[in-house]
Short mmCIF file of C-alpha atoms and ligand atoms in Angstrom, two decimals:
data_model
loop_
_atom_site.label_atom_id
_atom_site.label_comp_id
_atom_site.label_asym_id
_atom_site.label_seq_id
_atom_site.Cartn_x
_atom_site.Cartn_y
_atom_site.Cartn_z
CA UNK A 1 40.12 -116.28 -24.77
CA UNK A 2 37.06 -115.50 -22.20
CA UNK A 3 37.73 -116.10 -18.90
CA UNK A 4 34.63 -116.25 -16.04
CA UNK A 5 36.63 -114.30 -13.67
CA UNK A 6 35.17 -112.92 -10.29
CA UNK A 7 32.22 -115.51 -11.58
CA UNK A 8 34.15 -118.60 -10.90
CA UNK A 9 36.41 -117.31 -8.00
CA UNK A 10 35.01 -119.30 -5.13
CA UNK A 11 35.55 -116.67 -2.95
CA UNK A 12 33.39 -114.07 -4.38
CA UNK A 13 29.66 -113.53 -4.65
CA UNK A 14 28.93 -114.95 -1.87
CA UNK A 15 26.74 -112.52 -0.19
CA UNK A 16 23.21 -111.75 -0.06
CA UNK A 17 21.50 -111.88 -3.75
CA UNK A 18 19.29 -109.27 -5.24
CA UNK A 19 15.43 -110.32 -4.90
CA UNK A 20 14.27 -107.35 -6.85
CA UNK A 21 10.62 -107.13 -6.81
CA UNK A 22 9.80 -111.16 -5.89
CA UNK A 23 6.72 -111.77 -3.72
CA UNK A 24 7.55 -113.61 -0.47
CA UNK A 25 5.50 -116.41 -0.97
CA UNK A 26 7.38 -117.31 -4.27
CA UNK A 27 10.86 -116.61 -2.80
CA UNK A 28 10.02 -119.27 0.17
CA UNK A 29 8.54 -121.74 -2.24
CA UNK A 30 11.48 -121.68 -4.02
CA UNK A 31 13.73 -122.50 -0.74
CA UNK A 32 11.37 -124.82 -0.15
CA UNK A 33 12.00 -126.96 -3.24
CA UNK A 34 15.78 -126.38 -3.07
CA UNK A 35 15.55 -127.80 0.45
CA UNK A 36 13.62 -130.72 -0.64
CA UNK A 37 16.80 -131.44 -3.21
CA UNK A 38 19.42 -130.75 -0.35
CA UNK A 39 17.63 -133.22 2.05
CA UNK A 40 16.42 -135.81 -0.39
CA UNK A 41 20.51 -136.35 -1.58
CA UNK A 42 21.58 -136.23 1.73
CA UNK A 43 19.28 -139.05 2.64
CA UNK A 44 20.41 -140.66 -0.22
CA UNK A 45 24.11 -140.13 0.45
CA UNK A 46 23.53 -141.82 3.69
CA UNK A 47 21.61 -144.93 2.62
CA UNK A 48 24.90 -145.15 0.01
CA UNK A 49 26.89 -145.24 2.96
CA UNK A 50 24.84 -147.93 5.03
CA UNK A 51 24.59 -150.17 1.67
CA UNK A 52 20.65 -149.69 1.68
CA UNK A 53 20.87 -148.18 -2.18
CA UNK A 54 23.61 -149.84 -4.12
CA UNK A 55 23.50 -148.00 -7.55
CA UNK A 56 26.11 -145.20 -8.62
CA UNK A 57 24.56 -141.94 -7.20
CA UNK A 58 25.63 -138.86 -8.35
CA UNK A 59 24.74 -135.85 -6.05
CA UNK A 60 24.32 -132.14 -7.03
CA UNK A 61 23.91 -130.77 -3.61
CA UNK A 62 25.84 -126.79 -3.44
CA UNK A 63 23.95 -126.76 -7.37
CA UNK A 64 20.12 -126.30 -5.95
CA UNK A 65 19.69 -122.78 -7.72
CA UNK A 66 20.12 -123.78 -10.89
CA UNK A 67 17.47 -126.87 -10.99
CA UNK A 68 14.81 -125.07 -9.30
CA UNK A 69 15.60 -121.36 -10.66
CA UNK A 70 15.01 -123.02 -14.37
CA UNK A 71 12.18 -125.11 -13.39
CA UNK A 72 10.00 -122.01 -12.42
CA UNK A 73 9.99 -121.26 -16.40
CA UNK A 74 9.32 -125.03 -17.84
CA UNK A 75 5.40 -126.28 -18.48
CA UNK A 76 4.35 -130.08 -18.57
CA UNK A 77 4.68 -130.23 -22.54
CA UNK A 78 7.86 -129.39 -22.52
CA UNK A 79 10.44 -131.71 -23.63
CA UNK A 80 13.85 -132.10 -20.90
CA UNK A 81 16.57 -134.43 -20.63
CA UNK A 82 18.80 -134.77 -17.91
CA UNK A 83 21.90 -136.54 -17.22
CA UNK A 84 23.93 -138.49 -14.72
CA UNK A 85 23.02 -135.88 -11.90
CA UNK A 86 19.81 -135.20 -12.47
CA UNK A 87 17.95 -135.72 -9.01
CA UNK A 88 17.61 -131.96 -8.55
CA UNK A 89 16.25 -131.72 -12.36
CA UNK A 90 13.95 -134.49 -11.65
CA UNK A 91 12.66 -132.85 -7.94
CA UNK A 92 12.62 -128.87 -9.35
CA UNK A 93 10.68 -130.22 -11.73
CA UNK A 94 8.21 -131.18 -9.47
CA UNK A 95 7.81 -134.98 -9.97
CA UNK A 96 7.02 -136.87 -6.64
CA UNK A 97 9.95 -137.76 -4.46
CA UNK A 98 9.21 -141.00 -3.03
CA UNK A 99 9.53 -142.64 -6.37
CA UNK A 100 12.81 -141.11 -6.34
CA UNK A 101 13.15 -142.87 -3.73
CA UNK A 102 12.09 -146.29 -4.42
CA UNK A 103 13.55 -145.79 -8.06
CA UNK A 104 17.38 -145.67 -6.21
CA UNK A 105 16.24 -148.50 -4.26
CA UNK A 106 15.70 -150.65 -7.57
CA UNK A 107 11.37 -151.04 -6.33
CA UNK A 108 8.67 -151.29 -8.90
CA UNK A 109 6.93 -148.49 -7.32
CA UNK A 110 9.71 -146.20 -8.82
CA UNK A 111 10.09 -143.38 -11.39
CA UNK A 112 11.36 -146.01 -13.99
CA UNK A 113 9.77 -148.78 -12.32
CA UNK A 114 13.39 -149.90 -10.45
CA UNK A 115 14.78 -150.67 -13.68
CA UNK A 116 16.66 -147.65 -13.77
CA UNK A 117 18.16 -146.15 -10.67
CA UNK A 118 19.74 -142.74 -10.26
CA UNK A 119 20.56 -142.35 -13.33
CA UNK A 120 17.39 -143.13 -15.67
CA UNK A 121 15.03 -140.96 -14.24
CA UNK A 122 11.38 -140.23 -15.51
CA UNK A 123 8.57 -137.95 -15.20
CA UNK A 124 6.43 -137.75 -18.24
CA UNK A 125 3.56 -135.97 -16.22
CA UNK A 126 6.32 -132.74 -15.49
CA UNK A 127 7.83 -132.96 -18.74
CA UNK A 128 11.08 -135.00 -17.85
CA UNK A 129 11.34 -137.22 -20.52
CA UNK A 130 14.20 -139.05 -19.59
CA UNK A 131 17.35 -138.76 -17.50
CA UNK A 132 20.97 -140.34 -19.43
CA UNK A 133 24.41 -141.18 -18.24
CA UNK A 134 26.00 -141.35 -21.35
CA UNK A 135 28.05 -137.89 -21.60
CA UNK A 136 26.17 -135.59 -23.95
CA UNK A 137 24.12 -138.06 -25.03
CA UNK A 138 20.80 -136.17 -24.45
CA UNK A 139 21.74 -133.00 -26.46
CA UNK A 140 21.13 -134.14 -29.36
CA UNK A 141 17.98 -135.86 -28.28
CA UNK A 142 16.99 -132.80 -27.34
CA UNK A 143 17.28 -130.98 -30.30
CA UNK A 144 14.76 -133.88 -31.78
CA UNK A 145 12.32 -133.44 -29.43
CA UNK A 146 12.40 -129.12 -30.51
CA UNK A 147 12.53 -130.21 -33.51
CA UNK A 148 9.37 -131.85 -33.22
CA UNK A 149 7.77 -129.35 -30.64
CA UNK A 150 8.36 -126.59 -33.92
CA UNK A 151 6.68 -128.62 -35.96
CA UNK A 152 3.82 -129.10 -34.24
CA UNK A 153 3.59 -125.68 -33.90
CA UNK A 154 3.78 -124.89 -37.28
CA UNK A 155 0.54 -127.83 -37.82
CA UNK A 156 -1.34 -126.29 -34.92
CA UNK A 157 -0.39 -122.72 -36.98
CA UNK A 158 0.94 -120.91 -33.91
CA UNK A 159 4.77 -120.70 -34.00
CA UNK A 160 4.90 -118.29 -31.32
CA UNK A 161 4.44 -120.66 -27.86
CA UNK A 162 5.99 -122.79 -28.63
CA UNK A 163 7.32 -126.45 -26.55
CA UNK A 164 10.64 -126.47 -25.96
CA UNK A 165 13.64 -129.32 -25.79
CA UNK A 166 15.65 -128.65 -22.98
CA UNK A 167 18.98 -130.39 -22.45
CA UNK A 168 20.63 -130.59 -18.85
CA UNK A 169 24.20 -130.94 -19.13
CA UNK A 170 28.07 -130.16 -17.51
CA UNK A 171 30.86 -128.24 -18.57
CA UNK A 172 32.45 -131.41 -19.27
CA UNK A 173 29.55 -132.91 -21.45
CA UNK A 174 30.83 -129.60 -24.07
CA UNK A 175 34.27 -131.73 -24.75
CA UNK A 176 32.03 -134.37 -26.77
CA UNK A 177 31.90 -133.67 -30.44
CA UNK A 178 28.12 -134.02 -30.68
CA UNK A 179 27.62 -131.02 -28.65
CA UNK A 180 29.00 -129.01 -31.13
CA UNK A 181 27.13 -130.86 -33.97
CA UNK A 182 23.85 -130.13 -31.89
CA UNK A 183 25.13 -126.29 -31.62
CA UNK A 184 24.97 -125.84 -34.96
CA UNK A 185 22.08 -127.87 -36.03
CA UNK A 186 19.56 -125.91 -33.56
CA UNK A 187 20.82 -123.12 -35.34
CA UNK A 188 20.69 -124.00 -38.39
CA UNK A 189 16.85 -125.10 -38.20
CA UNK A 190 16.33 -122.31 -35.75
CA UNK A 191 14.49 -124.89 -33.36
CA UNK A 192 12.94 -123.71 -30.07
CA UNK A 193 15.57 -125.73 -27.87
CA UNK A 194 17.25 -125.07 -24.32
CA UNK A 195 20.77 -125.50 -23.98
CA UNK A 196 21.42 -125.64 -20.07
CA UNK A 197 24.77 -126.37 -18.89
CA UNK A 198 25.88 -125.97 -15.63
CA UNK A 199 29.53 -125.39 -15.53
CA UNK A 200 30.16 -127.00 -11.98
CA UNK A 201 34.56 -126.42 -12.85
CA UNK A 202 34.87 -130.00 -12.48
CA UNK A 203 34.46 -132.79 -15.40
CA UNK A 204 35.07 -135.91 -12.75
CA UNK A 205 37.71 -135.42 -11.28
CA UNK A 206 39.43 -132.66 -13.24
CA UNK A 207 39.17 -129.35 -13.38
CA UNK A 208 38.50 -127.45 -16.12
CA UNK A 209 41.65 -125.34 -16.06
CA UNK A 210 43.24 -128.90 -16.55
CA UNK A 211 41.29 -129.37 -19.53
CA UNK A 212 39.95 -126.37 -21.54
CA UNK A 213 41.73 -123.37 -22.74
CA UNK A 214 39.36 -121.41 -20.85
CA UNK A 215 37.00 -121.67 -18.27
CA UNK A 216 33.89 -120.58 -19.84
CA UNK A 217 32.29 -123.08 -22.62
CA UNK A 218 29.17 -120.17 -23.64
CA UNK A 219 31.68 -119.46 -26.22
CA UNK A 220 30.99 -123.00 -27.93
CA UNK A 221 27.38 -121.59 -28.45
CA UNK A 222 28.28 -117.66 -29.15
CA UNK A 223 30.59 -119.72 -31.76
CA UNK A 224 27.55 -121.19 -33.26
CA UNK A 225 25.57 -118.06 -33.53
CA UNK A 226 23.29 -119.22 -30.27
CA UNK A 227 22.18 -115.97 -28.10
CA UNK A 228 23.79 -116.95 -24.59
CA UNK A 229 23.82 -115.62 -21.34
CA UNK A 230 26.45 -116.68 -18.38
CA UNK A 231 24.80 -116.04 -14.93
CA UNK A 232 26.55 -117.28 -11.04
CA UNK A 233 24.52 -120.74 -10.56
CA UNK A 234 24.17 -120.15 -6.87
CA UNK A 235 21.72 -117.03 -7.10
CA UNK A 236 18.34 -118.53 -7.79
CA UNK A 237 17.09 -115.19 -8.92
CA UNK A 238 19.71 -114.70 -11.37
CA UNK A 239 19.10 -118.00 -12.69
CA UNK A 240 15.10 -117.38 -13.01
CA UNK A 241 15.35 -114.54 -14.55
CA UNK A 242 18.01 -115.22 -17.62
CA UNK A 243 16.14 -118.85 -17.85
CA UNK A 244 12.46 -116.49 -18.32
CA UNK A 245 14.01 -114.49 -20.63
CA UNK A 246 15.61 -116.91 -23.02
CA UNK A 247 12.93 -119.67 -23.23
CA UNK A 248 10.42 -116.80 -23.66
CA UNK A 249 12.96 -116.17 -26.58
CA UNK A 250 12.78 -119.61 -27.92
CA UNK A 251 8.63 -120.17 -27.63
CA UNK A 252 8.33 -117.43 -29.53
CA UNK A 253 10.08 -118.67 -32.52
CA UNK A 254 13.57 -116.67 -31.89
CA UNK A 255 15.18 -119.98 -31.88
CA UNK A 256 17.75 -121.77 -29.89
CA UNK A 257 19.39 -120.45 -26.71
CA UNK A 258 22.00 -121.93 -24.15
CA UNK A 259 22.77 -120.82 -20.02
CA UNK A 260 25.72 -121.37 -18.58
CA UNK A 261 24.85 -121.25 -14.68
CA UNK A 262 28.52 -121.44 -12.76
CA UNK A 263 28.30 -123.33 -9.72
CA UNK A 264 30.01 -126.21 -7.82
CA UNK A 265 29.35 -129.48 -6.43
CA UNK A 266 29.55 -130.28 -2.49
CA UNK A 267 30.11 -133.68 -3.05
CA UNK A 268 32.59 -136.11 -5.34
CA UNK A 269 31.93 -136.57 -8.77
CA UNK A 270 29.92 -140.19 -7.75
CA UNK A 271 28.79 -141.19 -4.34
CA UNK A 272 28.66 -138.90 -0.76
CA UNK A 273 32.44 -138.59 -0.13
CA UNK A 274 33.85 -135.42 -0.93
CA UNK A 275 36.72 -136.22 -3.01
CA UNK A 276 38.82 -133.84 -1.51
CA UNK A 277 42.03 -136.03 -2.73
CA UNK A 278 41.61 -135.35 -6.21
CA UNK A 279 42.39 -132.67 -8.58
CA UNK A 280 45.01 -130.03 -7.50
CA UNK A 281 41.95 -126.85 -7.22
CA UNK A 282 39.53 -128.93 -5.65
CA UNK A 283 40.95 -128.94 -1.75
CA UNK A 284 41.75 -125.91 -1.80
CA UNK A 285 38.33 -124.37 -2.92
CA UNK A 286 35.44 -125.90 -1.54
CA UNK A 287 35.24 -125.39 2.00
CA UNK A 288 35.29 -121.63 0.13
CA UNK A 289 32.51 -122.58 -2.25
CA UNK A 290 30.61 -123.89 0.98
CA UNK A 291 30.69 -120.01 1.78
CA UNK A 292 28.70 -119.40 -1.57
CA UNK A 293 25.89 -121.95 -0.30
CA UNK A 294 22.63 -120.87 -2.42
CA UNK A 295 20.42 -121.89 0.29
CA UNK A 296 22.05 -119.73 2.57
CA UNK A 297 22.35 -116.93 0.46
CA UNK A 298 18.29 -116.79 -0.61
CA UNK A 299 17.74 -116.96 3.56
CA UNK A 300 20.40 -114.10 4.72
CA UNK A 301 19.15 -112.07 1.84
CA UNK A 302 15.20 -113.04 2.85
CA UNK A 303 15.57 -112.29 6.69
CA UNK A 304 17.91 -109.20 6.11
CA UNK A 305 14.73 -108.07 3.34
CA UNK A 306 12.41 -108.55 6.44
CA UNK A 307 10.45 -111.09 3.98
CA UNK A 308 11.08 -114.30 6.35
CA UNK A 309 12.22 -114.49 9.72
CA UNK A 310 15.01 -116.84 11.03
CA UNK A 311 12.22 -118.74 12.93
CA UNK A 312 10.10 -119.17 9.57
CA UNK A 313 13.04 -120.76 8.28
CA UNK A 314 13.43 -123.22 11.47
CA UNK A 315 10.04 -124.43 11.04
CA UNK A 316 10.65 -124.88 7.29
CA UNK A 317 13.51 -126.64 7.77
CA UNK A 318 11.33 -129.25 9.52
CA UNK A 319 8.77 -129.55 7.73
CA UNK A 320 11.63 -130.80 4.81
CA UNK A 321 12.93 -133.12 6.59
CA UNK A 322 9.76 -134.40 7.81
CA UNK A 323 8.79 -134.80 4.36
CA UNK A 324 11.98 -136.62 3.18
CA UNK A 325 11.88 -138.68 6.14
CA UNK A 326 7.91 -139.64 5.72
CA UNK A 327 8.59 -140.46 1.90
CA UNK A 328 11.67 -142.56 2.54
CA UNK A 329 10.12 -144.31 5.27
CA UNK A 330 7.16 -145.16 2.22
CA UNK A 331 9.70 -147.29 0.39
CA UNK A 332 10.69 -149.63 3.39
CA UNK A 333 7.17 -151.35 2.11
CA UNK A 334 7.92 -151.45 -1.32
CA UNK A 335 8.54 -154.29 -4.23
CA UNK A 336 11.40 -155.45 -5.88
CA UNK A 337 10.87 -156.23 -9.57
CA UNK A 338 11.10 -160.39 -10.37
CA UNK A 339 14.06 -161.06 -12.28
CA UNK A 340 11.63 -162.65 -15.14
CA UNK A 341 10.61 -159.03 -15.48
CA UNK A 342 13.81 -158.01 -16.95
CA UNK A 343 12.87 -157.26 -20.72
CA UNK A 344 9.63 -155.82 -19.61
CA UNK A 345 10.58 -152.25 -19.16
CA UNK A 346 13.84 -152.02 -20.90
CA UNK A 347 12.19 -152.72 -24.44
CA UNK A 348 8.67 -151.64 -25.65
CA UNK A 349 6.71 -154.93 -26.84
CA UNK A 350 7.11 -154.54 -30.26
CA UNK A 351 10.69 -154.60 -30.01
CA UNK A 352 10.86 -157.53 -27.58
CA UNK A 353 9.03 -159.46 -30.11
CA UNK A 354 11.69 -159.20 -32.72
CA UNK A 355 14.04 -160.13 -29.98
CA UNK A 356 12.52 -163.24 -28.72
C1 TPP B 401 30.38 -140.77 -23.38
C2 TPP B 401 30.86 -140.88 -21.95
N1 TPP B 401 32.16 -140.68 -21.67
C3 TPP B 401 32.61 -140.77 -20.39
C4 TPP B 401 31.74 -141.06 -19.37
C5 TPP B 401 32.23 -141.13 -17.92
N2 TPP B 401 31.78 -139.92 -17.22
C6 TPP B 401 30.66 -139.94 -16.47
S1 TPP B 401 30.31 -138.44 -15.85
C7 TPP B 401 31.69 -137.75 -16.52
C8 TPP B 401 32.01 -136.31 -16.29
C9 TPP B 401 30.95 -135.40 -16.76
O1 TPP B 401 31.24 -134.07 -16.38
P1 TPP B 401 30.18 -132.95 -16.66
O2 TPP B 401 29.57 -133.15 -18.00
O3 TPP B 401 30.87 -131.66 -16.42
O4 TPP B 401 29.04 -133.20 -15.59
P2 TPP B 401 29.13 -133.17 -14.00
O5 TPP B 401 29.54 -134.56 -13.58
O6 TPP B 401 30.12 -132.14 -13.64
O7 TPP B 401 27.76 -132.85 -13.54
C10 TPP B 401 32.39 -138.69 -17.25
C11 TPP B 401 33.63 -138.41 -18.00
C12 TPP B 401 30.38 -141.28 -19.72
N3 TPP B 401 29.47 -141.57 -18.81
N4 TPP B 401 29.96 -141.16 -21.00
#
């Protein structure tokens, strides 16, 4: 059986990264955004703690790389699909964060209009179609939504830029049969569709030695016939460059792909604790994985380049926070839905006339 190796050793890589031949100005926009997730769930981890938000929040800070580092490569009319932990999906993306914001504070003036919380997440405008806590459940959906981005290709007669379906998923999401059925179907069809799973070790609050025969799950897809490349999730420029290459792969008609991005969550499975009490790997390794940080890896390896200098980053770092602050502060003023508004949002009108 594979085994990641060195990849998923917390101790290792966790030096400087290679920026090849990257521009400065694209380098620090990247930090940027990755600093925007960092802050954003912190200030959400705190209003969890003071009882300000009170719906399930589950935080991908330590997995910044991988959201914005695949981002770079998506366009507006593409189709994604997140998950449970999708806040850094929905902010690389580029969607606005104060109705992040209000959406996690159940407000009108949200993503999903409050009727979703951390977990629903929307941004039609940046091609997030929809954000789902059910375990897997978006693969398949999808593989749909390439399924219909080839076919309007094929109407508009160019099959070679294409759309494509992107699914945002974990390590543990690849223990649910219809993973495997989506494998094979994208294959099958040969449909232009992303398969993006970050392989964080930890499926709640196991780890995936605890679970899997191995700790690599590309081998699902290289099962299937999918082209598949396994990169370390906390070098951005690692991650931009395999995500380029494969969906330049699938818009020009080579069909599916999937990137498994190794990385590791900071926080607990839900909520801002740490959950260092659980699992029999997890105390031991991440004040190590801390060490792997992929913010402070892109900044040693910027400064030590002579691209950025320590004070560049300073001021940076306040103009984040700044902006977090400025946009939370926004959703003090903001509007809680009516409860007679409860169908409103949750069906479409035609459907809440066959209910009613
Ligand atoms: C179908 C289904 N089964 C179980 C759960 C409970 N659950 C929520 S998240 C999760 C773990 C998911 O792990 P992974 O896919 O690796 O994502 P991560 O949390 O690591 O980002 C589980 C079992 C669920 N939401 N849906």
């Amino acid at each position: 059986m594979p085994r990641l190796g060195r990849l998923a050793q917390a101790g290792e890589y966790s030096g400087p990264i290679d920026l090849k031949s990257y521009e400065a100005n694209q380098l620090a926009h990247w930090l940027k955004k990755m600093l925007v997730i960092r802050y954003a769930e912190e200030k959400i981890a705190d209003k969890v703690v003071d009882g300000t938000i009170s719906c399930p929040c589950h935080l991908a800070i330590g997995q910044e790389a991988v959201a914005v580092g695949f981002c770079e490569s998506i366009r507006p009319s593409d189709r994604m699909f997140g998950a449970h932990r999708s806040h850094s999906h929905y902010l690389a993306s580029g969607a606005p964060l104060d109705e992040l914001f209000y959406e996690v504070r159940g407000m009108l003036e949200g993503c999903s209009k409050g009727f979703g919380g951390s977990m629903h997440l929307y941004a039609e405008k940046q091609g997030l179609k929809g954000t789902v806590p059910i375990v897997a459940g978006t693969v398949p959906l999808a593989v749909g939504a390439a399924l219909a981005a080839k076919m309007d290709g094929q109407r508009k007669k160019d099959s070679s830029n294409l759309d494509v379906g992107v699914a945002f998923f974990g390590d543990g999401a690849t223990e649910e049969g219809v993973v495997q059925e989506s494998l094979n179907l994208a294959k099958v069809y040969n449909l232009p569709v992303v398969f993006m799973c970050e392989n964080n070790l930890f499926s709640s609050h196991l780890h995936i030695d605890l679970r899997q025969p191995t700790d690599t799950v590309a081998r699902f897809a290289a099962a299937a016939g999918i082209k598949c490349e396994v990169v370390d999730g906390n070098d951005i420029v690692a991650v931009a460059d395999a995500s380029r290459r494969l969906i330049e792969h699938c818009r020009s008609g080579g069909g599916p792909v999937f990137l498994e991005a190794i990385t590791y969550r900071w926080r607990g499975h839900v909520g801002p604790s740490e959950d260092r009490d659980v699992g029999v790997r997890r105390k031991d390794d991440l004040d190590v994985w801390k060490r792997r940080d992929p913010v402070r890896r892109l900044v040693d390896s910027l400064v030590a380049g002579g691209k950025f200098t320590s004070a560049e980053f300073d001021k940076l770092q306040i103009e984040v926070k700044d902006q977090v602050e400025t946009a939370w502060a926004k959703t003090n003023t903001g509007t809680y839905p009516a409860k007679s508004m409860l169908l409103d949002i949750v069906y479409s009108s035609k459907a809440q006339e066959q209910i009613i």
